[in-house]
PDB file of C-alpha atoms in Angstrom:
ATOM      1  CA  MET A1410     111.664 102.765 122.074  1.00 55.00           C
ATOM      2  CA  SER A1411     115.334 103.111 122.968  1.00 50.00           C
ATOM      3  CA  HIS A1412     117.461 101.478 125.623  1.00 52.00           C
ATOM      4  CA  LYS A1413     119.593 104.588 126.223  1.00 60.00           C
ATOM      5  CA  GLU A1414     118.761 108.022 127.580  1.00 64.00           C
ATOM      6  CA  PHE A1415     118.882 110.754 124.922  1.00 67.00           C
ATOM      7  CA  ARG A1416     118.218 114.471 124.994  1.00 65.00           C
ATOM      8  CA  ARG A1417     115.106 115.915 123.375  1.00 72.00           C
ATOM      9  CA  PRO A1418     116.013 118.446 120.654  1.00 70.00           C
ATOM     10  CA  GLY A1419     114.173 121.741 120.340  1.00 67.00           C
ATOM     11  CA  LEU A1420     113.644 123.801 117.213  1.00 60.00           C
ATOM     12  CA  ARG A1421     116.716 125.916 118.004  1.00 60.00           C
ATOM     13  CA  ASP A1422     118.859 122.747 118.004  1.00 57.00           C
ATOM     14  CA  LEU A1423     118.075 121.874 114.383  1.00 64.00           C
ATOM     15  CA  ARG A1424     120.397 122.710 111.497  1.00 59.00           C
ATOM     16  CA  ARG A1425     119.841 122.940 107.775  1.00 58.00           C
ATOM     17  CA  LEU A1426     120.608 119.871 105.728  1.00 52.00           C
ATOM     18  CA  ALA A1427     123.515 120.043 103.266  1.00 48.00           C
ATOM     19  CA  VAL A1428     123.590 117.423 100.532  1.00 46.00           C
ATOM     20  CA  PRO A1429     126.965 116.821  98.818  1.00 43.00           C
ATOM     21  CA  GLY A1430     127.087 114.624  95.725  1.00 44.00           C
ATOM     22  CA  THR A1431     128.906 111.302  95.720  1.00 40.00           C
ATOM     23  CA  ALA A1432     129.582 108.460  93.361  1.00 38.00           C
ATOM     24  CA  ARG A1433     127.562 105.285  93.474  1.00 42.00           C
ATOM     25  CA  SER A1434     128.310 101.678  92.603  1.00 43.00           C
ATOM     26  CA  THR A1435     126.365  99.639  90.097  1.00 42.00           C
ATOM     27  CA  VAL A1436     125.111  96.073  89.986  1.00 44.00           C
ATOM     28  CA  ALA A1437     123.486  94.400  87.043  1.00 42.00           C
ATOM     29  CA  ALA A1438     119.732  93.939  87.074  1.00 38.00           C
ATOM     30  CA  SER A1439     118.303  90.475  86.689  1.00 39.00           C
ATOM     31  CA  SER A1440     114.844  89.512  85.536  1.00 38.00           C
ATOM     32  CA  MET A1441     112.845  88.748  88.678  1.00 43.00           C
ATOM     33  CA  GLY A1442     109.513  87.432  87.404  1.00 44.00           C
ATOM     34  CA  VAL A1443     106.236  86.682  89.111  1.00 47.00           C
ATOM     35  CA  THR A1444     106.659  85.818  92.763  1.00 54.00           C
ATOM     36  CA  ASP A1445     104.682  83.228  94.678  1.00 60.00           C
ATOM     37  CA  SER A1446     103.954  83.097  98.377  1.00 55.00           C
ATOM     38  CA  GLU A1447     106.690  80.541  99.043  1.00 58.00           C
ATOM     39  CA  SER A1448     109.359  82.690  97.407  1.00 83.00           C
ATOM     40  CA  LEU A1449     108.492  85.551  99.778  1.00 91.00           C
ATOM     41  CA  ASN A1450     108.582  83.468 102.945  1.00 87.00           C
ATOM     42  CA  ASP A1451     112.275  84.151 103.589  1.00 91.00           C
ATOM     43  CA  ARG A1452     111.923  87.954 103.606  1.00 95.00           C
ATOM     44  CA  GLN A1453     113.044  89.493 106.891  1.00 93.00           C
ATOM     45  CA  GLY A1454     111.444  92.886 106.384  1.00 97.00           C
ATOM     46  CA  TYR A1455     111.816  95.888 108.643  1.00 98.00           C
ATOM     47  CA  ASP A1456     114.299  95.645 111.532  1.00 97.00           C
ATOM     48  CA  THR A1457     113.352  97.637 114.645  1.00 97.00           C
ATOM     49  CA  ALA A1458     116.987  97.542 115.894  1.00 96.00           C
ATOM     50  CA  PHE A1459     118.490  98.769 112.612  1.00 96.00           C
ATOM     51  CA  LEU A1460     119.687 102.030 114.235  1.00 93.00           C
ATOM     52  CA  ASP A1461     121.489 100.133 117.017  1.00 86.00           C
ATOM     53  CA  ASP A1462     121.165 102.339 120.111  1.00 84.00           C
ATOM     54  CA  LEU A1463     117.770 103.637 118.956  1.00 91.00           C
ATOM     55  CA  VAL A1464     115.104 100.926 118.746  1.00 95.00           C
ATOM     56  CA  VAL A1465     112.285 102.128 116.481  1.00 96.00           C
ATOM     57  CA  PRO A1466     109.131  99.968 116.508  1.00 96.00           C
ATOM     58  CA  LEU A1467     106.613  99.919 113.688  1.00 97.00           C
ATOM     59  CA  PRO A1468     103.912 102.580 113.908  1.00 97.00           C
ATOM     60  CA  VAL A1469     100.682 101.255 115.400  1.00 97.00           C
ATOM     61  CA  PRO A1470      97.333 102.105 113.741  1.00 97.00           C
ATOM     62  CA  VAL A1471      94.926 103.627 116.274  1.00 97.00           C
ATOM     63  CA  GLY A1472      91.202 104.289 116.429  1.00 94.00           C
ATOM     64  CA  ALA A1473      89.141 103.046 113.494  1.00 94.00           C
ATOM     65  CA  LEU A1474      92.328 102.360 111.526  1.00 96.00           C
ATOM     66  CA  ALA A1475      93.317  99.678 114.045  1.00 96.00           C
ATOM     67  CA  GLU A1476      90.296  97.630 112.935  1.00 96.00           C
ATOM     68  CA  ASP A1477      91.070  98.222 109.255  1.00 97.00           C
ATOM     69  CA  VAL A1478      94.416  96.399 109.055  1.00 98.00           C
ATOM     70  CA  THR A1479      94.371  93.708 106.359  1.00 98.00           C
ATOM     71  CA  PRO A1480      94.861  90.254 107.947  1.00 97.00           C
ATOM     72  CA  VAL A1481      97.943  88.335 106.813  1.00 96.00           C
ATOM     73  CA  PRO A1482      97.812  84.545 107.183  1.00 94.00           C
ATOM     74  CA  GLY A1483     100.247  83.309 109.813  1.00 91.00           C
ATOM     75  CA  ARG A1484     100.698  86.736 111.427  1.00 92.00           C
ATOM     76  CA  ASP A1485      98.835  88.703 114.076  1.00 91.00           C
ATOM     77  CA  ASP A1486     100.159  92.154 113.117  1.00 92.00           C
ATOM     78  CA  GLY A1487      99.147  92.452 109.439  1.00 95.00           C
ATOM     79  CA  ARG A1488     102.774  92.827 108.426  1.00 97.00           C
ATOM     80  CA  LEU A1489     103.993  91.878 104.938  1.00 98.00           C
ATOM     81  CA  ASP A1490     107.777  91.527 104.890  1.00 98.00           C
ATOM     82  CA  TYR A1491     109.998  92.218 101.870  1.00 98.00           C
ATOM     83  CA  THR A1492     113.727  92.806 101.409  1.00 97.00           C
ATOM     84  CA  HIS A1493     114.704  95.683 103.725  1.00 97.00           C
ATOM     85  CA  PHE A1494     111.105  96.889 104.189  1.00 98.00           C
ATOM     86  CA  SER A1495     107.645  95.928 105.440  1.00 98.00           C
ATOM     87  CA  VAL A1496     104.095  96.996 104.546  1.00 98.00           C
ATOM     88  CA  VAL A1497     100.844  97.112 106.533  1.00 98.00           C
ATOM     89  CA  MET A1498      97.713  97.279 104.375  1.00 98.00           C
ATOM     90  CA  SER A1499      94.252  98.840 104.770  1.00 98.00           C
ATOM     91  CA  ARG A1500      91.419  96.376 104.194  1.00 98.00           C
ATOM     92  CA  SER A1501      88.857  99.043 103.250  1.00 97.00           C
ATOM     93  CA  ARG A1502      91.128 101.106 100.997  1.00 97.00           C
ATOM     94  CA  ARG A1503      93.177  98.193  99.526  1.00 97.00           C
ATOM     95  CA  LEU A1504      96.280 100.395  99.793  1.00 98.00           C
ATOM     96  CA  ALA A1505      99.147 100.507 102.274  1.00 98.00           C
ATOM     97  CA  ILE A1506      98.512 102.225 105.599  1.00 98.00           C
ATOM     98  CA  PHE A1507     102.264 102.644 105.846  1.00 98.00           C
ATOM     99  CA  THR A1508     105.588 101.225 104.711  1.00 98.00           C
ATOM    100  CA  ALA A1509     108.681 100.853 106.906  1.00 98.00           C
ATOM    101  CA  LEU A1510     112.142 100.896 105.313  1.00 96.00           C
ATOM    102  CA  ASN A1511     115.668 100.327 106.593  1.00 96.00           C
ATOM    103  CA  LEU A1512     118.210 102.208 104.419  1.00 94.00           C
ATOM    104  CA  ASP A1513     121.961 101.688 104.728  1.00 94.00           C
ATOM    105  CA  GLY A1514     123.617 104.632 102.968  1.00 89.00           C
ATOM    106  CA  SER A1515     127.050 102.981 103.098  1.00 91.00           C
ATOM    107  CA  ARG A1516     125.907  99.959 101.055  1.00 93.00           C
ATOM    108  CA  LEU A1517     123.654 101.444  98.375  1.00 91.00           C
ATOM    109  CA  GLU A1518     123.810  99.868  94.933  1.00 93.00           C
ATOM    110  CA  SER A1519     122.522 101.204  91.620  1.00 88.00           C
ATOM    111  CA  VAL A1520     120.229  98.609  90.032  1.00 91.00           C
ATOM    112  CA  PRO A1521     119.155  99.676  86.526  1.00 88.00           C
ATOM    113  CA  ARG A1522     115.417 100.108  86.065  1.00 84.00           C
ATOM    114  CA  ARG A1523     114.220  98.111  83.108  1.00 77.00           C
ATOM    115  CA  ASN A1524     110.709  96.836  82.430  1.00 68.00           C
ATOM    116  CA  ASP A1525     108.461  97.591  85.394  1.00 80.00           C
ATOM    117  CA  ASN A1526     106.869  94.342  86.545  1.00 88.00           C
ATOM    118  CA  TRP A1527     104.127  95.338  88.979  1.00 94.00           C
ATOM    119  CA  ARG A1528     102.424  92.321  90.528  1.00 95.00           C
ATOM    120  CA  PHE A1529     100.112  91.272  93.330  1.00 96.00           C
ATOM    121  CA  ASP A1530     101.452  89.892  96.592  1.00 97.00           C
ATOM    122  CA  PRO A1531     100.199  86.281  96.697  1.00 96.00           C
ATOM    123  CA  ARG A1532     100.181  86.176 100.510  1.00 96.00           C
ATOM    124  CA  ILE A1533      96.889  88.118 100.568  1.00 97.00           C
ATOM    125  CA  ASP A1534      93.970  87.897  98.176  1.00 97.00           C
ATOM    126  CA  GLU A1535      94.147  90.030  95.015  1.00 97.00           C
ATOM    127  CA  SER A1536      90.768  91.533  95.942  1.00 97.00           C
ATOM    128  CA  LEU A1537      92.540  93.215  98.882  1.00 98.00           C
ATOM    129  CA  GLN A1538      95.030  95.011  96.604  1.00 98.00           C
ATOM    130  CA  VAL A1539      94.546  97.803  94.047  1.00 97.00           C
ATOM    131  CA  GLY A1540      95.958  96.550  90.755  1.00 95.00           C
ATOM    132  CA  GLU A1541      96.654  97.669  87.207  1.00 94.00           C
ATOM    133  CA  SER A1542      93.041  98.458  86.325  1.00 94.00           C
ATOM    134  CA  LEU A1543      93.247 101.726  88.273  1.00 94.00           C
ATOM    135  CA  TYR A1544      96.189 103.098  86.277  1.00 90.00           C
ATOM    136  CA  ALA A1545      95.255 102.359  82.653  1.00 87.00           C
ATOM    137  CA  ARG A1546      94.667 105.281  80.261  1.00 86.00           C
ATOM    138  CA  ASN A1547      94.882 108.161  82.732  1.00 84.00           C
ATOM    139  CA  PRO A1548      97.555 110.456  84.236  1.00 78.00           C
ATOM    140  CA  LEU A1549      97.847 108.469  87.468  1.00 84.00           C
ATOM    141  CA  ASP A1550     101.303 107.126  88.245  1.00 84.00           C
ATOM    142  CA  ARG A1551     102.013 103.882  90.046  1.00 88.00           C
ATOM    143  CA  GLY A1552     103.774 105.608  92.896  1.00 86.00           C
ATOM    144  CA  HIS A1553     106.329 103.661  94.941  1.00 90.00           C
ATOM    145  CA  LEU A1554     105.906 104.237  98.672  1.00 93.00           C
ATOM    146  CA  VAL A1555     109.244 102.563  99.351  1.00 94.00           C
ATOM    147  CA  ARG A1556     111.361 104.003  96.595  1.00 90.00           C
ATOM    148  CA  ARG A1557     113.220 101.241  94.799  1.00 90.00           C
ATOM    149  CA  THR A1558     116.590 103.058  94.854  1.00 90.00           C
ATOM    150  CA  SER A1559     116.326 103.434  98.643  1.00 92.00           C
ATOM    151  CA  ALA A1560     115.733  99.718  99.180  1.00 95.00           C
ATOM    152  CA  ASN A1561     118.585  98.672  96.864  1.00 95.00           C
ATOM    153  CA  TRP A1562     121.511  98.120  99.182  1.00 94.00           C
ATOM    154  CA  GLY A1563     123.772  95.249 100.188  1.00 96.00           C
ATOM    155  CA  PRO A1564     124.067  91.864  98.456  1.00 96.00           C
ATOM    156  CA  GLU A1565     120.258  91.588  98.173  1.00 96.00           C
ATOM    157  CA  ALA A1566     119.908  94.831  96.182  1.00 96.00           C
ATOM    158  CA  GLU A1567     118.443  93.135  93.100  1.00 95.00           C
ATOM    159  CA  GLN A1568     115.921  91.223  95.177  1.00 95.00           C
ATOM    160  CA  ALA A1569     114.955  94.417  96.998  1.00 96.00           C
ATOM    161  CA  ASN A1570     114.508  96.180  93.665  1.00 95.00           C
ATOM    162  CA  ALA A1571     112.076  93.473  92.507  1.00 94.00           C
ATOM    163  CA  ASP A1572     110.215  93.464  95.827  1.00 96.00           C
ATOM    164  CA  THR A1573     109.360  97.163  95.516  1.00 96.00           C
ATOM    165  CA  PHE A1574     107.254  96.359  92.440  1.00 96.00           C
ATOM    166  CA  HIS A1575     104.424  94.730  94.394  1.00 97.00           C
ATOM    167  CA  PHE A1576     101.070  96.525  94.276  1.00 97.00           C
ATOM    168  CA  THR A1577     101.132  96.562  98.072  1.00 98.00           C
ATOM    169  CA  ASN A1578     103.927  99.157  97.743  1.00 97.00           C
ATOM    170  CA  CYS A1579     102.017 101.161  95.123  1.00 94.00           C
ATOM    171  CA  THR A1580      99.708 104.153  95.508  1.00 91.00           C
ATOM    172  CA  PRO A1581      97.944 106.320  92.902  1.00 89.00           C
ATOM    173  CA  GLN A1582      99.725 109.644  92.472  1.00 80.00           C
ATOM    174  CA  MET A1583      99.417 112.328  89.815  1.00 71.00           C
ATOM    175  CA  ALA A1584     102.350 112.110  87.405  1.00 65.00           C
ATOM    176  CA  GLY A1585     103.865 115.495  88.289  1.00 61.00           C
ATOM    177  CA  PHE A1586     103.526 114.764  92.002  1.00 59.00           C
ATOM    178  CA  ASN A1587     105.388 111.471  91.755  1.00 50.00           C
ATOM    179  CA  GLN A1588     108.041 112.559  89.264  1.00 50.00           C
ATOM    180  CA  GLN A1589     108.987 115.962  90.645  1.00 55.00           C
ATOM    181  CA  THR A1590     108.171 117.250  94.098  1.00 55.00           C
ATOM    182  CA  TRP A1591     108.046 114.166  96.307  1.00 58.00           C
ATOM    183  CA  LEU A1592     110.980 112.549  94.516  1.00 59.00           C
ATOM    184  CA  GLY A1593     112.971 115.728  95.069  1.00 65.00           C
ATOM    185  CA  LEU A1594     112.585 115.358  98.824  1.00 70.00           C
ATOM    186  CA  GLU A1595     113.493 111.686  98.632  1.00 72.00           C
ATOM    187  CA  ASP A1596     116.590 112.544  96.594  1.00 71.00           C
ATOM    188  CA  TYR A1597     117.758 114.921  99.335  1.00 70.00           C
ATOM    189  CA  LEU A1598     117.313 112.292 102.037  1.00 73.00           C
ATOM    190  CA  LEU A1599     118.881 109.506  99.978  1.00 72.00           C
ATOM    191  CA  GLU A1600     121.935 111.486  98.903  1.00 74.00           C
ATOM    192  CA  ASN A1601     122.520 112.756 102.432  1.00 72.00           C
ATOM    193  CA  ALA A1602     122.438 109.182 103.758  1.00 71.00           C
ATOM    194  CA  ARG A1603     124.778 108.087 100.977  1.00 72.00           C
ATOM    195  CA  ALA A1604     127.255 110.901 101.559  1.00 71.00           C
ATOM    196  CA  ASP A1605     127.455 110.211 105.289  1.00 75.00           C
ATOM    197  CA  GLY A1606     127.342 106.420 104.964  1.00 78.00           C
ATOM    198  CA  GLN A1607     124.408 106.710 107.300  1.00 87.00           C
ATOM    199  CA  ARG A1608     121.676 104.306 108.344  1.00 92.00           C
ATOM    200  CA  ILE A1609     118.174 105.726 108.385  1.00 91.00           C
ATOM    201  CA  THR A1610     114.673 104.417 108.956  1.00 94.00           C
ATOM    202  CA  VAL A1611     111.876 105.762 106.741  1.00 95.00           C
ATOM    203  CA  PHE A1612     108.130 105.401 107.276  1.00 96.00           C
ATOM    204  CA  THR A1613     105.859 106.505 104.404  1.00 95.00           C
ATOM    205  CA  GLY A1614     102.131 106.406 103.771  1.00 95.00           C
ATOM    206  CA  PRO A1615      98.962 108.174 102.634  1.00 94.00           C
ATOM    207  CA  VAL A1616      96.496 110.164 104.706  1.00 94.00           C
ATOM    208  CA  PHE A1617      93.096 108.467 104.459  1.00 95.00           C
ATOM    209  CA  ARG A1618      90.196 110.933 104.648  1.00 93.00           C
ATOM    210  CA  ASP A1619      86.457 110.303 104.402  1.00 93.00           C
ATOM    211  CA  GLY A1620      86.233 112.992 101.715  1.00 90.00           C
ATOM    212  CA  ASP A1621      88.823 111.442  99.377  1.00 89.00           C
ATOM    213  CA  ARG A1622      87.359 111.260  95.877  1.00 87.00           C
ATOM    214  CA  ARG A1623      86.494 107.911  94.342  1.00 91.00           C
ATOM    215  CA  TYR A1624      87.811 106.901  90.930  1.00 91.00           C
ATOM    216  CA  ARG A1625      87.258 103.483  89.352  1.00 92.00           C
ATOM    217  CA  GLY A1626      86.067 102.197  92.693  1.00 94.00           C
ATOM    218  CA  VAL A1627      89.143 103.418  94.578  1.00 94.00           C
ATOM    219  CA  LYS A1628      89.250 106.381  96.970  1.00 94.00           C
ATOM    220  CA  ILE A1629      92.341 108.362  95.934  1.00 90.00           C
ATOM    221  CA  PRO A1630      94.467 109.771  98.806  1.00 90.00           C
ATOM    222  CA  GLU A1631      95.087 113.496  98.512  1.00 84.00           C
ATOM    223  CA  ALA A1632      98.017 113.687 100.932  1.00 86.00           C
ATOM    224  CA  TYR A1633     101.115 111.653 101.723  1.00 90.00           C
ATOM    225  CA  TRP A1634     103.533 111.773 104.632  1.00 94.00           C
ATOM    226  CA  LYS A1635     107.057 110.621 105.444  1.00 94.00           C
ATOM    227  CA  VAL A1636     108.757 110.203 108.837  1.00 95.00           C
ATOM    228  CA  VAL A1637     112.536 109.702 108.992  1.00 93.00           C
ATOM    229  CA  ALA A1638     114.607 108.540 111.977  1.00 93.00           C
ATOM    230  CA  PHE A1639     118.401 108.399 112.250  1.00 91.00           C
ATOM    231  CA  MET A1640     121.331 108.982 114.579  1.00 88.00           C
ATOM    232  CA  ALA A1641     123.165 112.316 114.330  1.00 81.00           C
ATOM    233  CA  ASP A1642     126.335 112.896 116.352  1.00 81.00           C
ATOM    234  CA  GLY A1643     125.377 110.077 118.691  1.00 85.00           C
ATOM    235  CA  GLN A1644     121.909 111.472 119.324  1.00 88.00           C
ATOM    236  CA  PRO A1645     118.602 110.288 117.803  1.00 91.00           C
ATOM    237  CA  SER A1646     116.790 112.587 115.418  1.00 90.00           C
ATOM    238  CA  ALA A1647     113.401 112.372 113.701  1.00 92.00           C
ATOM    239  CA  THR A1648     111.814 114.562 111.029  1.00 91.00           C
ATOM    240  CA  ALA A1649     108.463 114.465 109.235  1.00 93.00           C
ATOM    241  CA  TYR A1650     107.131 115.725 105.905  1.00 91.00           C
ATOM    242  CA  MET A1651     103.827 115.977 104.069  1.00 90.00           C
ATOM    243  CA  ILE A1652     102.685 116.769 100.545  1.00 85.00           C
ATOM    244  CA  GLU A1653      99.157 117.222  99.187  1.00 75.00           C
ATOM    245  CA  GLN A1654      97.825 116.723  95.676  1.00 65.00           C
ATOM    246  CA  ALA A1655      94.145 117.675  96.156  1.00 55.00           C
ATOM    247  CA  GLU A1656      94.070 120.504  93.603  1.00 59.00           C
ATOM    248  CA  GLU A1657      95.544 118.252  90.944  1.00 54.00           C
ATOM    249  CA  LEU A1658      92.929 115.509  91.293  1.00 52.00           C
ATOM    250  CA  GLU A1659      89.930 117.464  89.994  1.00 57.00           C
ATOM    251  CA  GLY A1660      88.681 115.380  87.083  1.00 54.00           C
ATOM    252  CA  LEU A1661      92.061 113.628  87.095  1.00 51.00           C
ATOM    253  CA  GLY A1662      93.370 116.386  84.834  1.00 45.00           C
ATOM    254  CA  PHE A1663      97.060 117.069  84.272  1.00 37.00           C
ATOM    255  CA  MET A1664      99.185 119.108  86.627  1.00 34.00           C
ATOM    256  CA  PHE A1665      99.092 122.868  86.122  1.00 33.00           C
ATOM    257  CA  GLY A1666     100.807 124.173  89.245  1.00 39.00           C
ATOM    258  CA  GLN A1667     103.612 123.418  91.641  1.00 47.00           C
ATOM    259  CA  TYR A1668     103.070 121.038  94.517  1.00 58.00           C
ATOM    260  CA  LYS A1669     104.102 122.198  97.966  1.00 71.00           C
ATOM    261  CA  THR A1670     105.928 119.978 100.413  1.00 80.00           C
ATOM    262  CA  TYR A1671     106.080 120.854 104.108  1.00 84.00           C
ATOM    263  CA  GLN A1672     108.191 119.750 107.018  1.00 89.00           C
ATOM    264  CA  ARG A1673     105.832 119.151 109.923  1.00 93.00           C
ATOM    265  CA  SER A1674     106.047 117.574 113.345  1.00 95.00           C
ATOM    266  CA  VAL A1675     106.069 113.819 113.874  1.00 96.00           C
ATOM    267  CA  ALA A1676     103.261 114.356 116.390  1.00 96.00           C
ATOM    268  CA  ARG A1677     101.086 116.092 113.795  1.00 96.00           C
ATOM    269  CA  ILE A1678     101.733 113.428 111.157  1.00 96.00           C
ATOM    270  CA  GLY A1679     100.716 110.791 113.682  1.00 97.00           C
ATOM    271  CA  GLU A1680      97.405 112.576 114.244  1.00 96.00           C
ATOM    272  CA  LEU A1681      96.697 112.975 110.536  1.00 95.00           C
ATOM    273  CA  ALA A1682      97.711 109.426 109.591  1.00 96.00           C
ATOM    274  CA  GLY A1683      96.021 107.720 112.553  1.00 97.00           C
ATOM    275  CA  LEU A1684      99.279 106.175 113.757  1.00 98.00           C
ATOM    276  CA  ASP A1685     101.122 105.938 117.054  1.00 97.00           C
ATOM    277  CA  PHE A1686     104.861 106.494 116.497  1.00 97.00           C
ATOM    278  CA  ALA A1687     105.683 105.614 120.119  1.00 95.00           C
ATOM    279  CA  ASP A1688     108.481 107.874 121.451  1.00 93.00           C
ATOM    280  CA  LEU A1689     109.712 109.097 118.069  1.00 95.00           C
ATOM    281  CA  ALA A1690     108.240 112.593 118.523  1.00 95.00           C
ATOM    282  CA  GLU A1691     110.603 113.112 121.473  1.00 95.00           C
ATOM    283  CA  TYR A1692     113.521 113.269 119.032  1.00 94.00           C
ATOM    284  CA  ASP A1693     111.832 115.752 116.676  1.00 93.00           C
ATOM    285  CA  GLY A1694     112.488 119.466 117.266  1.00 93.00           C
ATOM    286  CA  PHE A1695     109.181 120.432 115.628  1.00 94.00           C
ATOM    287  CA  SER A1696     107.181 118.171 117.964  1.00 95.00           C
ATOM    288  CA  ASN A1697     109.023 119.408 121.047  1.00 94.00           C
ATOM    289  CA  GLU A1698     108.510 123.047 120.033  1.00 94.00           C
ATOM    290  CA  GLU A1699     104.789 122.440 119.554  1.00 93.00           C
ATOM    291  CA  ARG A1700     104.565 120.757 122.950  1.00 93.00           C
ATOM    292  CA  GLU A1701     106.298 123.672 124.669  1.00 93.00           C
ATOM    293  CA  THR A1702     104.532 126.520 122.862  1.00 94.00           C
ATOM    294  CA  GLY A1703     101.148 125.075 121.913  1.00 94.00           C
ATOM    295  CA  THR A1704     101.713 126.399 118.364  1.00 94.00           C
ATOM    296  CA  ARG A1705     101.734 124.376 115.163  1.00 92.00           C
ATOM    297  CA  ILE A1706     105.181 124.420 113.516  1.00 91.00           C
ATOM    298  CA  GLU A1707     105.750 123.830 109.808  1.00 88.00           C
ATOM    299  CA  THR A1708     108.045 125.067 107.068  1.00 87.00           C
ATOM    300  CA  GLU A1709     107.778 124.831 103.297  1.00 81.00           C
ATOM    301  CA  ILE A1710     110.434 122.688 101.592  1.00 78.00           C
ATOM    302  CA  ARG A1711     111.656 124.215  98.324  1.00 72.00           C
ATOM    303  CA  GLY A1712     115.121 122.658  98.350  1.00 68.00           C
ATOM    304  CA  PRO A1713     117.572 120.778 100.584  1.00 68.00           C
ATOM    305  CA  SER A1714     118.620 123.912 102.423  1.00 73.00           C
ATOM    306  CA  ASP A1715     115.079 124.232 103.823  1.00 74.00           C
ATOM    307  CA  ILE A1716     115.203 120.874 105.627  1.00 76.00           C
ATOM    308  CA  LEU A1717     115.932 121.091 109.364  1.00 76.00           C
ATOM    309  CA  VAL A1718     117.374 118.049 111.164  1.00 74.00           C
TER     310      VAL A1718
END
């Protein structure tokens, strides 16, 4: 993964995350209408060398998931590239297996959110993507996997904003889940990157389980994960998180309780998601502690002070 030798952090090496507030710049939003396959051909997508000394490859689906990657014409890796991020899709579930985002905290721009214009990616058939029919007249949110505000940096911020509104970057989430708990965690990570002018890499995706309940022909994921990699004081660091919404999906009723978000090991997330994160677990204190002790490590995230990096 990396071309330098780094130490492997243990749990005792981690410190709590502090998130100061900072000002942000603003750019005007433009109307970016329906895209066609040609207009997406120039997208560079996820950059494995974005963290300079730490090279972070895309996760690799393993086991049955390796055979479930949606083919993309002209590619042999199933990768769909957008501005600052890439997506790999599941053929059987018609949802993303994972997204991979490069975030430059020193160049973030605020692009106003106006009319949401969700659309299919024309590079793969619409039958391979879950579209608007799933979300009509129910409490399901169109949940961004790559959050639009995290992709909006640099001179291509407006283009990145528009790219996040492809159904390939969308998953069904209960409204309270999408609007409160998971976004709270993303706010902490985003503001910390902004305050430090830091570059970070973020992988996000659902956990696909055989027992996921079917609604309107779509099996709805009950858990989502996030893996974050960055450089801290010249050393690589990785952290991982997971949230579940199973109790809130019964009958697709409205949310009655609080969701719980946990920090877990990169190694455990890899097992649950069916992905190989290469050497990334070596830079995660939770994974190293589990390897040394044989004990599962997790902590509940109730606020930024609970996050260990």
